[in-house]
Amino acid sequence: MRFGFRSSLIAGLILIGSGCGPQPLSYNDPRQPAEKRIDDLIARLTLEEKISLLHANTKFTVAGVPRLGIPPLHLSDGPHGVREEIDPNDWRAAGRTDDYATWMPSLEHLAATWNPQLGESYGRVIGQEAAVRGKNIILSPGMNIQRTPLGGRNFEFFGEDPYLAARMAVADVRGIQAQGVASCIKHFAANNQEQDRGTVDVEMDERTLREIYLPAFRAAVQEGGALAVMGAYNKLRGTYCCENDYLLNTILKGEWGFTGLVMTDWGAAHDTMQSALHGLDLEMGTNKPFDQYYFARPLLLAVQRGELPVSLIDDKVRRHLRLMMALHMLDAGRTPPAGAINTPDHQATSRRVAEEGIVLLKNDGDLLPLDAGKLKTIVVIGENAVRKLAHAGGSAQIKALYEITPLQGILDRVGDRVNVSFSMGYKEPRSSRTMNARAPEDLIPRAVAAAKQADAVIIVAGLNHEDNFDSEGSDRKSLALPYHQDELIAAVTKANPKTVVVLISGGAITMDAWLGQTPAVVQAFYPGMETGHALAAVLFGDVNPSGKLPCTFPKKLNDSPAHALDAYPGKNLKEPYTEGLLVGYRWFDAKNIEPLFPFGYGLSYTHFDYGNLKLTPGTGDSLVTVECDITNSGKRDGEEVAEVYVSQRHPRLPRPPKELKGFAKILVRAGETGTARIPLNTASFSYYDPDSKSWVMEHDTFDVLVGASSRDIRLSAAFDPYQGR
Ligand code: BGC
């Protein structure tokens, strides 16, 4: 028995049917209502035992109460797989052999699939592997909005748009929790940068909070049913998020009716009284001594001194026990969920997400897909073709069961008939990881010489998970490629015009030095353990790319809002989000700035024509269904994402020019026509009115825009949501 609490459960069950007087409720009887079982349990707990449920007792566990059969809670990162076991005394790996896991593509890559069904499959993998490893809570998904392309953890989140982030978050949470494991959504809220994340004080107006930074959290709680929420490190409006009454009590627990558990990010508590009164339920952290945590002895003393009521503690304990009830952890005779780990099915899911999230940015002269039958030699260039990336980047790192590098994937796909060679081209120098560091060897001339001899060249470039790139704890310092990769790509493309550039990165890269000359560019956002196979499948045409960017690629850093307004990374640790609602494409649209590649953009090997837009009155929750035909006029089957944006003509308060409110990804066979159907509801037309503190849908005309990207609107129709009502 995993938790060793069966004997205590038997003690509890004896109370049922003892025959004398009214039968006491038994907290471990699953036939009783959960809240009554919790009442019963709370009545049996001593104050010390209650307090022990409110703080960590090791880095990733909370003690149970063996006397009453309450098992310990086991938590683990993270978003892209179940993290390896960590030594309880420091951050080193525990050195076990049973903690290899499926490494899923990064959440940003998942967002690039625009396929919530895949999001649910993704969550299922994480949940099943967590179950096998005995984890009760998985610290995932992260859903902070990408406010700046420099954000060190952008790769861990769902991009810049609140609607897309919400759809993917709900799917992921559902997938995880269907496996009997709780999802802890993070980081609540406004943890949009790594620089100064522990101290920065974020300021923003109410509409921006409600319309941009909170919707994914709200959806994950209300639609996804997330059982736990992690408070962020930073401050919001002068108060740390883990003691922020407005965020935790007023919005999360009050308005959204969240009945689950609010925990800190690791070491994010700052004060016993402030946290206890303002909505925190569980303090997690890294360093010993755990019994001195704000929510350990100091909390006990505060209650004993009468400074805090026991009822407040009981509510926190209740939330902890509710989560356990939801996972059936307190049911007599419970068998923990079996789960599954490292199965072919998990690996196939990882590959599918990897394939669907790859975005084709440029394909002049249809260089791609490469025809393996016609090529004799291919040279693969670049450190990212051979570099393993799973085990780095911070808390999202994974001890992957295996990792197929791009070079390996290409060899597996065409190595039997094409002569594939490798040239390093660039690499991170051992001596320095700074942007302009250069490896001592003469890598560029060698790569150029190899490229000249080859029928085609594949450069695998980009970033990695070292500090100052895509990594927890620091942001990127610029949008440029490090280690002289621009020089490499320009020189190689010049030497061989049949050059494809694959970028592996958590976001936008500037490409001025070579984009004009390089015919084909593919973007991948850390595609997980099947990276090489997925890339090869796209490059050689087994898979028709269908990913679309979940974030804007600006031409230069100062085109993006926070940088244009000098509103990042804050001054004296204060950071007003002066761009307000104009995050990502909302800003580029409002200011009429041409991006390098727009939000929602991605090419295919076929061509899709849009037509026959129809708005049909909806039923139930839906106000209207947007319907349009998508014809595949090319020669290959393909999947297309139809994106629906809404634009209000005369809003009382200023609104962004257009906002994503729906999308559908459909498969259309070559030469055929499919129909995309996208329902819109009241929320699709509403904005947050800070005066009435509510969402309002005004009497106005709205334009419903259907596009292949945010800058490629193919169809539009006017709509009055009140007409006929
Ligand atoms: C990160 C969280 C993570 C936690 C536990 C923190 O540093 O911000 O995302 O879940 O550590 O590893």
mmCIF file of N, CA and C in Angstrom, residues 428-512:
data_model
loop_
_atom_site.group_PDB
_atom_site.id
_atom_site.type_symbol
_atom_site.label_atom_id
_atom_site.label_comp_id
_atom_site.label_asym_id
_atom_site.label_seq_id
_atom_site.Cartn_x
_atom_site.Cartn_y
_atom_site.Cartn_z
ATOM 1 N N GLU A 428 28.086 26.708 -28.527
ATOM 2 C CA GLU A 428 28.287 27.502 -27.316
ATOM 3 C C GLU A 428 29.724 27.279 -26.852
ATOM 4 N N PRO A 429 30.508 28.364 -26.769
ATOM 5 C CA PRO A 429 31.896 28.166 -26.343
ATOM 6 C C PRO A 429 31.938 27.769 -24.873
ATOM 7 N N ARG A 430 32.855 26.916 -24.513
ATOM 8 C CA ARG A 430 32.956 26.477 -23.119
ATOM 9 C C ARG A 430 33.284 27.639 -22.196
ATOM 10 N N SER A 431 34.130 28.564 -22.726
ATOM 11 C CA SER A 431 34.665 29.619 -21.863
ATOM 12 C C SER A 431 33.625 30.681 -21.509
ATOM 13 N N SER A 432 32.656 30.902 -22.382
ATOM 14 C CA SER A 432 31.729 32.005 -22.140
ATOM 15 C C SER A 432 30.405 31.724 -22.835
ATOM 16 N N ARG A 433 29.330 32.071 -22.128
ATOM 17 C CA ARG A 433 28.021 31.851 -22.748
ATOM 18 C C ARG A 433 27.397 33.162 -23.192
ATOM 19 N N THR A 434 28.174 34.209 -23.250
ATOM 20 C CA THR A 434 27.590 35.486 -23.637
ATOM 21 C C THR A 434 27.237 35.469 -25.119
ATOM 22 N N MET A 435 26.355 36.377 -25.493
ATOM 23 C CA MET A 435 25.817 36.432 -26.852
ATOM 24 C C MET A 435 26.889 36.329 -27.936
ATOM 25 N N ASN A 436 27.925 37.134 -27.772
ATOM 26 C CA ASN A 436 28.882 37.242 -28.870
ATOM 27 C C ASN A 436 30.092 36.345 -28.718
ATOM 28 N N ALA A 437 29.990 35.419 -27.796
ATOM 29 C CA ALA A 437 31.122 34.510 -27.624
ATOM 30 C C ALA A 437 31.247 33.646 -28.874
ATOM 31 N N ARG A 438 32.478 33.303 -29.193
ATOM 32 C CA ARG A 438 32.717 32.528 -30.411
ATOM 33 C C ARG A 438 33.575 31.325 -30.040
ATOM 34 N N ALA A 439 33.188 30.182 -30.570
ATOM 35 C CA ALA A 439 34.003 28.990 -30.313
ATOM 36 C C ALA A 439 35.366 29.193 -30.957
ATOM 37 N N PRO A 440 36.441 28.700 -30.329
ATOM 38 C CA PRO A 440 37.786 28.973 -30.851
ATOM 39 C C PRO A 440 38.033 28.348 -32.224
ATOM 40 N N GLU A 441 37.346 27.242 -32.507
ATOM 41 C CA GLU A 441 37.602 26.576 -33.787
ATOM 42 C C GLU A 441 37.052 27.407 -34.950
ATOM 43 N N ASP A 442 37.519 27.088 -36.148
ATOM 44 C CA ASP A 442 37.076 27.770 -37.367
ATOM 45 C C ASP A 442 35.801 27.125 -37.887
ATOM 46 N N LEU A 443 34.719 27.279 -37.180
ATOM 47 C CA LEU A 443 33.537 26.475 -37.517
ATOM 48 C C LEU A 443 32.826 26.953 -38.779
ATOM 49 N N ILE A 444 32.769 28.265 -38.977
ATOM 50 C CA ILE A 444 31.985 28.781 -40.111
ATOM 51 C C ILE A 444 32.598 28.384 -41.463
ATOM 52 N N PRO A 445 33.887 28.612 -41.683
ATOM 53 C CA PRO A 445 34.452 28.199 -42.984
ATOM 54 C C PRO A 445 34.248 26.711 -43.248
ATOM 55 N N ARG A 446 34.366 25.903 -42.216
ATOM 56 C CA ARG A 446 34.185 24.457 -42.422
ATOM 57 C C ARG A 446 32.748 24.148 -42.836
ATOM 58 N N ALA A 447 31.805 24.823 -42.197
ATOM 59 C CA ALA A 447 30.394 24.586 -42.544
ATOM 60 C C ALA A 447 30.117 25.059 -43.969
ATOM 61 N N VAL A 448 30.683 26.197 -44.330
ATOM 62 C CA VAL A 448 30.478 26.731 -45.679
ATOM 63 C C VAL A 448 31.035 25.750 -46.710
ATOM 64 N N ALA A 449 32.214 25.227 -46.433
ATOM 65 C CA ALA A 449 32.816 24.273 -47.372
ATOM 66 C C ALA A 449 31.931 23.039 -47.511
ATOM 67 N N ALA A 450 31.406 22.555 -46.406
ATOM 68 C CA ALA A 450 30.535 21.368 -46.450
ATOM 69 C C ALA A 450 29.250 21.686 -47.206
ATOM 70 N N ALA A 451 28.706 22.882 -46.982
ATOM 71 C CA ALA A 451 27.445 23.267 -47.621
ATOM 72 C C ALA A 451 27.601 23.304 -49.140
ATOM 73 N N LYS A 452 28.758 23.759 -49.576
ATOM 74 C CA LYS A 452 28.999 23.880 -51.032
ATOM 75 C C LYS A 452 28.907 22.528 -51.735
ATOM 76 N N GLN A 453 29.275 21.479 -51.018
ATOM 77 C CA GLN A 453 29.295 20.139 -51.618
ATOM 78 C C GLN A 453 27.929 19.453 -51.586
ATOM 79 N N ALA A 454 26.980 19.997 -50.821
ATOM 80 C CA ALA A 454 25.748 19.246 -50.543
ATOM 81 C C ALA A 454 24.617 19.625 -51.498
ATOM 82 N N ASP A 455 23.694 18.679 -51.690
ATOM 83 C CA ASP A 455 22.502 18.979 -52.497
ATOM 84 C C ASP A 455 21.535 19.871 -51.723
ATOM 85 N N ALA A 456 21.513 19.724 -50.412
ATOM 86 C CA ALA A 456 20.662 20.582 -49.576
ATOM 87 C C ALA A 456 21.301 20.718 -48.203
ATOM 88 N N VAL A 457 20.957 21.819 -47.536
ATOM 89 C CA VAL A 457 21.537 22.105 -46.215
ATOM 90 C C VAL A 457 20.403 22.318 -45.213
ATOM 91 N N ILE A 458 20.566 21.734 -44.049
ATOM 92 C CA ILE A 458 19.607 22.006 -42.960
ATOM 93 C C ILE A 458 20.408 22.574 -41.798
ATOM 94 N N ILE A 459 20.180 23.842 -41.497
ATOM 95 C CA ILE A 459 20.852 24.442 -40.336
ATOM 96 C C ILE A 459 19.887 24.379 -39.158
ATOM 97 N N VAL A 460 20.332 23.808 -38.066
ATOM 98 C CA VAL A 460 19.479 23.798 -36.870
ATOM 99 C C VAL A 460 20.096 24.769 -35.875
ATOM 100 N N ALA A 461 19.449 25.906 -35.744
ATOM 101 C CA ALA A 461 19.999 27.020 -34.977
ATOM 102 C C ALA A 461 19.082 27.349 -33.803
ATOM 103 N N GLY A 462 19.294 28.514 -33.191
ATOM 104 C CA GLY A 462 18.367 28.964 -32.155
ATOM 105 C C GLY A 462 19.023 29.180 -30.815
ATOM 106 N N LEU A 463 18.242 28.916 -29.774
ATOM 107 C CA LEU A 463 18.692 29.174 -28.403
ATOM 108 C C LEU A 463 18.825 27.842 -27.676
ATOM 109 N N ASN A 464 18.998 27.917 -26.377
ATOM 110 C CA ASN A 464 19.008 26.717 -25.550
ATOM 111 C C ASN A 464 18.513 27.119 -24.161
ATOM 112 N N HIS A 465 18.644 26.231 -23.198
ATOM 113 C CA HIS A 465 18.096 26.518 -21.871
ATOM 114 C C HIS A 465 19.128 27.050 -20.887
ATOM 115 N N GLU A 466 20.217 27.642 -21.418
ATOM 116 C CA GLU A 466 21.178 28.240 -20.491
ATOM 117 C C GLU A 466 20.674 29.603 -20.024
ATOM 118 N N ASP A 467 21.276 30.091 -18.924
ATOM 119 C CA ASP A 467 20.920 31.413 -18.391
ATOM 120 C C ASP A 467 20.957 32.447 -19.511
ATOM 121 N N ASN A 468 20.066 33.384 -19.442
ATOM 122 C CA ASN A 468 19.946 34.478 -20.419
ATOM 123 C C ASN A 468 19.344 34.053 -21.749
ATOM 124 N N PHE A 469 18.948 32.788 -21.865
ATOM 125 C CA PHE A 469 18.179 32.391 -23.048
ATOM 126 C C PHE A 469 16.813 31.911 -22.549
ATOM 127 N N ASP A 470 16.407 30.701 -22.921
ATOM 128 C CA ASP A 470 15.105 30.223 -22.455
ATOM 129 C C ASP A 470 15.300 29.469 -21.148
ATOM 130 N N SER A 471 15.230 30.218 -20.079
ATOM 131 C CA SER A 471 15.599 29.623 -18.801
ATOM 132 C C SER A 471 14.930 30.345 -17.635
ATOM 133 N N GLU A 472 14.590 29.564 -16.625
ATOM 134 C CA GLU A 472 14.013 30.150 -15.416
ATOM 135 C C GLU A 472 15.060 30.992 -14.693
ATOM 136 N N GLY A 473 14.623 32.114 -14.151
ATOM 137 C CA GLY A 473 15.529 32.917 -13.334
ATOM 138 C C GLY A 473 16.191 34.072 -14.064
ATOM 139 N N SER A 474 16.151 34.056 -15.396
ATOM 140 C CA SER A 474 16.708 35.198 -16.123
ATOM 141 C C SER A 474 15.964 35.350 -17.442
ATOM 142 N N ASP A 475 15.953 36.561 -17.960
ATOM 143 C CA ASP A 475 15.332 36.811 -19.264
ATOM 144 C C ASP A 475 16.413 36.862 -20.338
ATOM 145 N N ARG A 476 15.962 36.805 -21.581
ATOM 146 C CA ARG A 476 16.903 37.005 -22.685
ATOM 147 C C ARG A 476 17.341 38.470 -22.681
ATOM 148 N N LYS A 477 18.492 38.696 -23.242
ATOM 149 C CA LYS A 477 18.997 40.070 -23.257
ATOM 150 C C LYS A 477 18.716 40.755 -24.590
ATOM 151 N N SER A 478 18.433 39.969 -25.615
ATOM 152 C CA SER A 478 18.116 40.563 -26.910
ATOM 153 C C SER A 478 17.412 39.508 -27.755
ATOM 154 N N LEU A 479 16.920 39.924 -28.913
ATOM 155 C CA LEU A 479 16.248 38.975 -29.802
ATOM 156 C C LEU A 479 17.220 38.291 -30.759
ATOM 157 N N ALA A 480 18.469 38.675 -30.680
ATOM 158 C CA ALA A 480 19.446 38.153 -31.656
ATOM 159 C C ALA A 480 19.850 36.722 -31.318
ATOM 160 N N LEU A 481 20.275 36.025 -32.335
ATOM 161 C CA LEU A 481 20.844 34.691 -32.128
ATOM 162 C C LEU A 481 22.241 34.833 -31.528
ATOM 163 N N PRO A 482 22.584 34.000 -30.555
ATOM 164 C CA PRO A 482 23.922 34.087 -29.975
ATOM 165 C C PRO A 482 24.960 33.328 -30.797
ATOM 166 N N TYR A 483 26.191 33.464 -30.392
ATOM 167 C CA TYR A 483 27.343 32.676 -30.877
ATOM 168 C C TYR A 483 27.562 32.798 -32.393
ATOM 169 N N HIS A 484 27.293 33.970 -32.930
ATOM 170 C CA HIS A 484 27.577 34.249 -34.348
ATOM 171 C C HIS A 484 26.778 33.375 -35.317
ATOM 172 N N GLN A 485 25.604 33.010 -34.906
ATOM 173 C CA GLN A 485 24.788 32.182 -35.805
ATOM 174 C C GLN A 485 24.312 32.959 -37.023
ATOM 175 N N ASP A 486 24.065 34.270 -36.856
ATOM 176 C CA ASP A 486 23.632 35.073 -38.018
ATOM 177 C C ASP A 486 24.677 35.009 -39.122
ATOM 178 N N GLU A 487 25.914 35.173 -38.700
ATOM 179 C CA GLU A 487 27.024 35.144 -39.655
ATOM 180 C C GLU A 487 27.078 33.770 -40.351
ATOM 181 N N LEU A 488 26.903 32.749 -39.552
ATOM 182 C CA LEU A 488 26.924 31.382 -40.094
ATOM 183 C C LEU A 488 25.817 31.193 -41.128
ATOM 184 N N ILE A 489 24.595 31.571 -40.749
ATOM 185 C CA ILE A 489 23.454 31.313 -41.636
ATOM 186 C C ILE A 489 23.615 32.098 -42.941
ATOM 187 N N ALA A 490 24.039 33.359 -42.809
ATOM 188 C CA ALA A 490 24.222 34.176 -44.017
ATOM 189 C C ALA A 490 25.275 33.542 -44.929
ATOM 190 N N ALA A 491 26.375 33.116 -44.346
ATOM 191 C CA ALA A 491 27.466 32.560 -45.162
ATOM 192 C C ALA A 491 27.049 31.238 -45.804
ATOM 193 N N VAL A 492 26.364 30.414 -45.062
ATOM 194 C CA VAL A 492 25.966 29.104 -45.598
ATOM 195 C C VAL A 492 24.918 29.282 -46.695
ATOM 196 N N THR A 493 23.955 30.171 -46.467
ATOM 197 C CA THR A 493 22.918 30.383 -47.482
ATOM 198 C C THR A 493 23.546 30.893 -48.781
ATOM 199 N N LYS A 494 24.551 31.748 -48.610
ATOM 200 C CA LYS A 494 25.237 32.272 -49.797
ATOM 201 C C LYS A 494 25.938 31.126 -50.546
ATOM 202 N N ALA A 495 26.534 30.234 -49.775
ATOM 203 C CA ALA A 495 27.272 29.120 -50.389
ATOM 204 C C ALA A 495 26.341 28.110 -51.040
ATOM 205 N N ASN A 496 25.161 27.938 -50.460
ATOM 206 C CA ASN A 496 24.209 26.964 -51.014
ATOM 207 C C ASN A 496 22.781 27.489 -50.826
ATOM 208 N N PRO A 497 22.172 27.941 -51.895
ATOM 209 C CA PRO A 497 20.826 28.542 -51.757
ATOM 210 C C PRO A 497 19.760 27.529 -51.350
ATOM 211 N N LYS A 498 20.075 26.248 -51.415
ATOM 212 C CA LYS A 498 19.083 25.260 -50.953
ATOM 213 C C LYS A 498 19.277 25.014 -49.462
ATOM 214 N N THR A 499 19.113 26.078 -48.710
ATOM 215 C CA THR A 499 19.336 25.992 -47.265
ATOM 216 C C THR A 499 18.023 26.207 -46.507
ATOM 217 N N VAL A 500 17.771 25.297 -45.586
ATOM 218 C CA VAL A 500 16.608 25.414 -44.704
ATOM 219 C C VAL A 500 17.125 25.770 -43.319
ATOM 220 N N VAL A 501 16.521 26.765 -42.689
ATOM 221 C CA VAL A 501 16.913 27.096 -41.318
ATOM 222 C C VAL A 501 15.813 26.637 -40.365
ATOM 223 N N VAL A 502 16.191 25.835 -39.396
ATOM 224 C CA VAL A 502 15.262 25.426 -38.337
ATOM 225 C C VAL A 502 15.675 26.168 -37.083
ATOM 226 N N LEU A 503 14.720 26.853 -36.473
ATOM 227 C CA LEU A 503 15.024 27.584 -35.242
ATOM 228 C C LEU A 503 14.376 26.877 -34.062
ATOM 229 N N ILE A 504 15.174 26.588 -33.062
ATOM 230 C CA ILE A 504 14.613 26.045 -31.823
ATOM 231 C C ILE A 504 14.757 27.145 -30.788
ATOM 232 N N SER A 505 13.630 27.674 -30.338
ATOM 233 C CA SER A 505 13.700 28.790 -29.388
ATOM 234 C C SER A 505 12.347 28.990 -28.744
ATOM 235 N N GLY A 506 12.378 29.650 -27.591
ATOM 236 C CA GLY A 506 11.133 29.951 -26.885
ATOM 237 C C GLY A 506 10.444 31.183 -27.430
ATOM 238 N N GLY A 507 10.885 31.708 -28.538
ATOM 239 C CA GLY A 507 10.178 32.854 -29.077
ATOM 240 C C GLY A 507 10.944 33.521 -30.182
ATOM 241 N N ALA A 508 10.534 34.763 -30.406
ATOM 242 C CA ALA A 508 11.006 35.516 -31.562
ATOM 243 C C ALA A 508 12.515 35.643 -31.607
ATOM 244 N N ILE A 509 13.007 35.618 -32.832
ATOM 245 C CA ILE A 509 14.430 35.785 -33.129
ATOM 246 C C ILE A 509 14.488 36.859 -34.218
ATOM 247 N N THR A 510 15.473 37.730 -34.168
ATOM 248 C CA THR A 510 15.620 38.642 -35.309
ATOM 249 C C THR A 510 16.410 37.928 -36.403
ATOM 250 N N MET A 511 16.012 38.188 -37.648
ATOM 251 C CA MET A 511 16.566 37.408 -38.755
ATOM 252 C C MET A 511 17.070 38.293 -39.885
ATOM 253 N N ASP A 512 17.213 39.614 -39.608
ATOM 254 C CA ASP A 512 17.548 40.551 -40.702
ATOM 255 C C ASP A 512 18.801 40.137 -41.474
#
